[in-house]
mmCIF file of C-alpha atoms in Angstrom:
data_model
loop_
_atom_site.group_PDB
_atom_site.id
_atom_site.type_symbol
_atom_site.label_atom_id
_atom_site.label_comp_id
_atom_site.label_asym_id
_atom_site.label_seq_id
_atom_site.Cartn_x
_atom_site.Cartn_y
_atom_site.Cartn_z
ATOM 1 C CA MET A 24 22.893 66.642 16.994
ATOM 2 C CA LYS A 25 25.952 66.711 18.809
ATOM 3 C CA ARG A 26 24.308 67.466 21.979
ATOM 4 C CA LEU A 27 21.909 64.645 21.705
ATOM 5 C CA LEU A 28 24.334 62.125 20.900
ATOM 6 C CA LEU A 29 26.514 63.345 23.979
ATOM 7 C CA PHE A 30 23.238 63.424 26.359
ATOM 8 C CA ILE A 31 22.708 59.667 24.906
ATOM 9 C CA LEU A 32 26.235 58.474 25.631
ATOM 10 C CA LEU A 33 25.903 59.954 29.463
ATOM 11 C CA LEU A 34 22.705 57.817 30.042
ATOM 12 C CA MET A 35 24.679 54.841 28.224
ATOM 13 C CA PHE A 36 27.547 55.449 30.750
ATOM 14 C CA PRO A 37 27.042 56.793 33.905
ATOM 15 C CA ALA A 38 29.572 59.045 35.507
ATOM 16 C CA ILE A 39 32.885 57.387 36.592
ATOM 17 C CA SER A 40 30.984 55.571 39.741
ATOM 18 C CA SER A 41 27.808 54.328 40.456
ATOM 19 C CA ALA A 42 28.074 56.052 43.799
ATOM 20 C CA GLN A 43 25.525 58.677 44.310
ATOM 21 C CA ILE A 44 26.189 62.167 45.004
ATOM 22 C CA ASP A 45 24.225 64.913 46.377
ATOM 23 C CA LYS A 46 22.891 68.165 45.081
ATOM 24 C CA GLU A 47 25.335 70.285 46.785
ATOM 25 C CA THR A 48 28.291 68.348 45.479
ATOM 26 C CA ALA A 49 26.592 68.063 41.847
ATOM 27 C CA THR A 50 25.896 71.862 42.101
ATOM 28 C CA GLY A 51 29.478 72.455 42.875
ATOM 29 C CA LYS A 52 30.534 70.396 40.065
ATOM 30 C CA ALA A 53 28.188 72.343 37.595
ATOM 31 C CA LYS A 54 29.452 75.720 39.035
ATOM 32 C CA ALA A 55 33.092 74.461 37.962
ATOM 33 C CA MET A 56 32.175 73.667 34.449
ATOM 34 C CA VAL A 57 30.303 76.837 33.903
ATOM 35 C CA LYS A 58 33.436 78.747 35.349
ATOM 36 C CA GLU A 59 35.550 76.531 32.963
ATOM 37 C CA LEU A 60 33.472 77.219 29.802
ATOM 38 C CA GLY A 61 32.986 80.728 30.297
ATOM 39 C CA TYR A 62 36.201 81.888 31.252
ATOM 40 C CA GLY A 63 37.691 79.737 28.462
ATOM 41 C CA LEU A 64 35.136 81.292 26.140
ATOM 42 C CA LYS A 65 35.560 84.884 27.390
ATOM 43 C CA GLY A 66 39.486 84.786 26.809
ATOM 44 C CA GLU A 67 39.020 83.677 23.388
ATOM 45 C CA LEU A 68 36.662 86.392 22.713
ATOM 46 C CA VAL A 69 38.649 89.011 24.146
ATOM 47 C CA LYS A 70 41.747 87.911 22.215
ATOM 48 C CA ALA A 71 39.656 87.895 18.990
ATOM 49 C CA MET A 72 38.218 91.364 19.700
ATOM 50 C CA LYS A 73 41.535 92.738 20.062
ATOM 51 C CA GLU A 74 43.065 90.940 16.809
ATOM 52 C CA GLY A 75 40.463 91.716 14.634
ATOM 53 C CA GLY A 76 37.596 93.138 16.282
ATOM 54 C CA PRO A 77 33.514 91.951 16.507
ATOM 55 C CA ALA A 78 33.736 90.083 13.423
ATOM 56 C CA GLN A 79 36.633 87.994 14.334
ATOM 57 C CA ALA A 80 34.691 87.287 17.367
ATOM 58 C CA ILE A 81 32.015 85.811 15.915
ATOM 59 C CA ALA A 82 33.938 82.967 14.220
ATOM 60 C CA VAL A 83 35.360 82.460 17.767
ATOM 61 C CA CYS A 84 31.875 82.250 19.189
ATOM 62 C CA LYS A 85 30.815 79.936 16.341
ATOM 63 C CA SER A 86 33.535 77.348 16.299
ATOM 64 C CA VAL A 87 35.521 77.768 19.680
ATOM 65 C CA GLY A 88 32.173 78.050 21.885
ATOM 66 C CA GLN A 89 30.801 74.706 20.659
ATOM 67 C CA ALA A 90 34.080 72.994 20.673
ATOM 68 C CA LYS A 91 34.779 74.109 24.219
ATOM 69 C CA ALA A 92 31.733 73.135 25.549
ATOM 70 C CA GLU A 93 31.994 69.491 23.997
ATOM 71 C CA GLU A 94 35.678 69.438 25.771
ATOM 72 C CA VAL A 95 34.207 70.369 29.197
ATOM 73 C CA SER A 96 31.327 68.024 28.861
ATOM 74 C CA GLU A 97 33.343 64.996 28.160
ATOM 75 C CA LYS A 98 35.984 66.086 30.588
ATOM 76 C CA HIS A 99 33.212 66.413 33.553
ATOM 77 C CA ALA A 100 30.957 63.365 31.866
ATOM 78 C CA ALA A 101 28.114 65.730 32.092
ATOM 79 C CA MET A 102 26.392 67.786 29.183
ATOM 80 C CA ILE A 103 26.843 71.725 29.210
ATOM 81 C CA HIS A 104 26.091 73.758 26.459
ATOM 82 C CA ARG A 105 24.744 77.773 25.793
ATOM 83 C CA VAL A 106 20.828 78.308 25.312
ATOM 84 C CA SER A 107 18.776 80.925 24.304
ATOM 85 C CA LEU A 108 15.177 81.939 23.552
ATOM 86 C CA LYS A 109 16.465 84.141 20.484
ATOM 87 C CA LEU A 110 18.896 81.761 18.727
ATOM 88 C CA ARG A 111 21.805 82.822 16.602
ATOM 89 C CA ASN A 112 23.088 79.142 16.305
ATOM 90 C CA PRO A 113 20.604 76.428 15.874
ATOM 91 C CA GLU A 114 22.621 74.066 18.008
ATOM 92 C CA ASN A 115 21.809 76.272 21.218
ATOM 93 C CA ARG A 116 17.996 75.511 20.982
ATOM 94 C CA PRO A 117 16.905 75.015 24.315
ATOM 95 C CA ASP A 118 14.743 72.117 25.397
ATOM 96 C CA GLU A 119 11.339 72.690 27.168
ATOM 97 C CA TYR A 120 13.012 72.615 30.693
ATOM 98 C CA GLU A 121 15.492 75.192 29.387
ATOM 99 C CA THR A 122 12.684 77.318 27.779
ATOM 100 C CA TYR A 123 10.690 77.569 30.982
ATOM 101 C CA ILE A 124 13.746 78.365 33.103
ATOM 102 C CA LEU A 125 14.935 81.032 30.328
ATOM 103 C CA GLU A 126 11.429 82.383 30.801
ATOM 104 C CA LYS A 127 11.639 82.575 34.451
ATOM 105 C CA MET A 128 14.966 84.427 34.435
ATOM 106 C CA GLU A 129 13.566 87.296 31.846
ATOM 107 C CA THR A 130 10.720 87.583 34.213
ATOM 108 C CA ASP A 131 12.918 87.470 37.660
ATOM 109 C CA HIS A 132 15.378 89.587 36.005
ATOM 110 C CA ALA A 133 12.489 92.369 34.962
ATOM 111 C CA GLY A 134 11.142 92.063 38.590
ATOM 112 C CA GLY A 135 14.678 92.512 39.810
ATOM 113 C CA GLY A 136 15.106 89.042 41.463
ATOM 114 C CA LEU A 137 17.406 87.472 38.769
ATOM 115 C CA LYS A 138 18.891 84.566 40.636
ATOM 116 C CA PRO A 139 22.784 83.855 40.368
ATOM 117 C CA ALA A 140 21.771 80.237 39.175
ATOM 118 C CA TYR A 141 18.659 78.079 38.707
ATOM 119 C CA SER A 142 18.817 74.299 39.879
ATOM 120 C CA ALA A 143 16.630 71.028 40.325
ATOM 121 C CA VAL A 144 17.001 67.554 40.478
ATOM 122 C CA ILE A 145 15.113 65.733 37.861
ATOM 123 C CA LEU A 146 14.703 61.638 36.792
ATOM 124 C CA VAL A 147 16.247 60.852 33.601
ATOM 125 C CA GLU A 148 15.122 57.134 32.714
ATOM 126 C CA GLY A 149 14.754 56.537 36.919
ATOM 127 C CA LYS A 150 18.263 58.077 37.383
ATOM 128 C CA LYS A 151 19.131 61.498 39.236
ATOM 129 C CA HIS A 152 20.196 64.254 37.418
ATOM 130 C CA LEU A 153 21.001 67.908 38.256
ATOM 131 C CA ARG A 154 19.793 70.752 35.643
ATOM 132 C CA PHE A 155 21.550 73.710 36.253
ATOM 133 C CA MET A 156 21.241 76.859 34.637
ATOM 134 C CA LYS A 157 23.336 80.181 35.018
ATOM 135 C CA PRO A 158 21.989 83.259 33.291
ATOM 136 C CA ILE A 159 24.050 85.288 30.470
ATOM 137 C CA VAL A 160 23.579 88.684 31.116
ATOM 138 C CA THR A 161 24.395 91.364 28.524
ATOM 139 C CA ASN A 162 26.649 94.081 28.645
ATOM 140 C CA GLN A 163 27.948 97.021 26.648
ATOM 141 C CA VAL A 164 30.880 94.825 24.782
ATOM 142 C CA CYS A 165 27.973 92.319 23.902
ATOM 143 C CA MET A 166 26.060 95.137 21.640
ATOM 144 C CA ASN A 167 28.714 95.121 18.955
ATOM 145 C CA CYS A 168 27.155 91.521 18.028
ATOM 146 C CA HIS A 169 23.804 91.073 19.744
ATOM 147 C CA GLY A 170 22.593 95.245 19.648
ATOM 148 C CA SER A 171 20.252 96.694 17.755
ATOM 149 C CA THR A 172 20.809 95.698 13.782
ATOM 150 C CA ASP A 173 20.997 99.866 13.608
ATOM 151 C CA SER A 174 23.703 100.085 15.790
ATOM 152 C CA ILE A 175 25.754 96.977 14.636
ATOM 153 C CA LYS A 176 28.450 97.970 12.311
ATOM 154 C CA PRO A 177 27.733 96.998 8.618
ATOM 155 C CA SER A 178 30.872 94.700 8.818
ATOM 156 C CA VAL A 179 29.662 92.811 11.555
ATOM 157 C CA MET A 180 26.078 92.398 10.276
ATOM 158 C CA GLU A 181 27.497 91.014 7.067
ATOM 159 C CA VAL A 182 29.534 88.414 8.675
ATOM 160 C CA LEU A 183 26.232 87.703 10.944
ATOM 161 C CA LYS A 184 24.074 87.344 7.680
ATOM 162 C CA ARG A 185 26.555 84.812 6.155
ATOM 163 C CA GLU A 186 27.362 83.003 9.290
ATOM 164 C CA TYR A 187 23.760 82.596 10.911
ATOM 165 C CA PRO A 188 21.206 83.456 8.113
ATOM 166 C CA ASP A 189 18.309 82.777 10.339
ATOM 167 C CA ASP A 190 19.974 84.827 13.247
ATOM 168 C CA LYS A 191 17.369 86.171 15.918
ATOM 169 C CA ALA A 192 20.142 87.383 18.430
ATOM 170 C CA THR A 193 19.968 90.888 18.132
ATOM 171 C CA GLY A 194 17.899 93.643 19.392
ATOM 172 C CA TYR A 195 19.323 93.497 22.644
ATOM 173 C CA THR A 196 20.304 96.246 25.229
ATOM 174 C CA PRO A 197 23.000 96.002 28.004
ATOM 175 C CA ASP A 198 21.565 94.200 31.192
ATOM 176 C CA GLN A 199 19.253 91.846 29.287
ATOM 177 C CA VAL A 200 19.078 88.198 29.807
ATOM 178 C CA ARG A 201 20.350 86.989 26.632
ATOM 179 C CA GLY A 202 20.516 83.111 27.287
ATOM 180 C CA ALA A 203 22.299 80.667 29.778
ATOM 181 C CA PHE A 204 24.747 78.191 30.641
ATOM 182 C CA SER A 205 23.047 74.711 30.992
ATOM 183 C CA ILE A 206 24.392 71.838 32.505
ATOM 184 C CA THR A 207 22.768 68.362 32.950
ATOM 185 C CA TYR A 208 24.848 66.392 35.426
ATOM 186 C CA PRO A 209 24.122 62.634 36.122
ATOM 187 C CA MET A 210 24.152 62.337 40.185
ATOM 188 C CA GLU A 211 24.391 58.501 40.114
#
């Protein structure tokens, strides 16, 4: 719901000026947003893992991840969030475009051709917006919370079941597309 409200606000109040920016400039800004959110979240997750292990990292991912995405979105007058085809947090549900790109990422990755990012310029109510998505690929550390349910520690599974009763984000192995950072950036 927050994501929808932020997107509506973006449509009502275009970024800083009415001047148009080109795709290259918008892509550079989108990459900076992903870096800001990604590094900020990763730092918090590493800290939580050191302090309390995977169970504590779940709380960080849930609260800090969403809050940091909103902060970065507001700072850059754009919308950034994480999306996945296998949801843990219902707020990360992909829209139609994101679903298409996530499926393409999985196909590309299976064929050895996963791109560092996927982007397109689309019209939203007659105004150009950059849609930019950067894949999130699992690694061994991710398996603590996203691996097979047989391999996740019972204490972590307990937290997952409590925090995310409809969790679908398990069963991954390292080097799979877990989801993506998704940005909608106004270009005019």
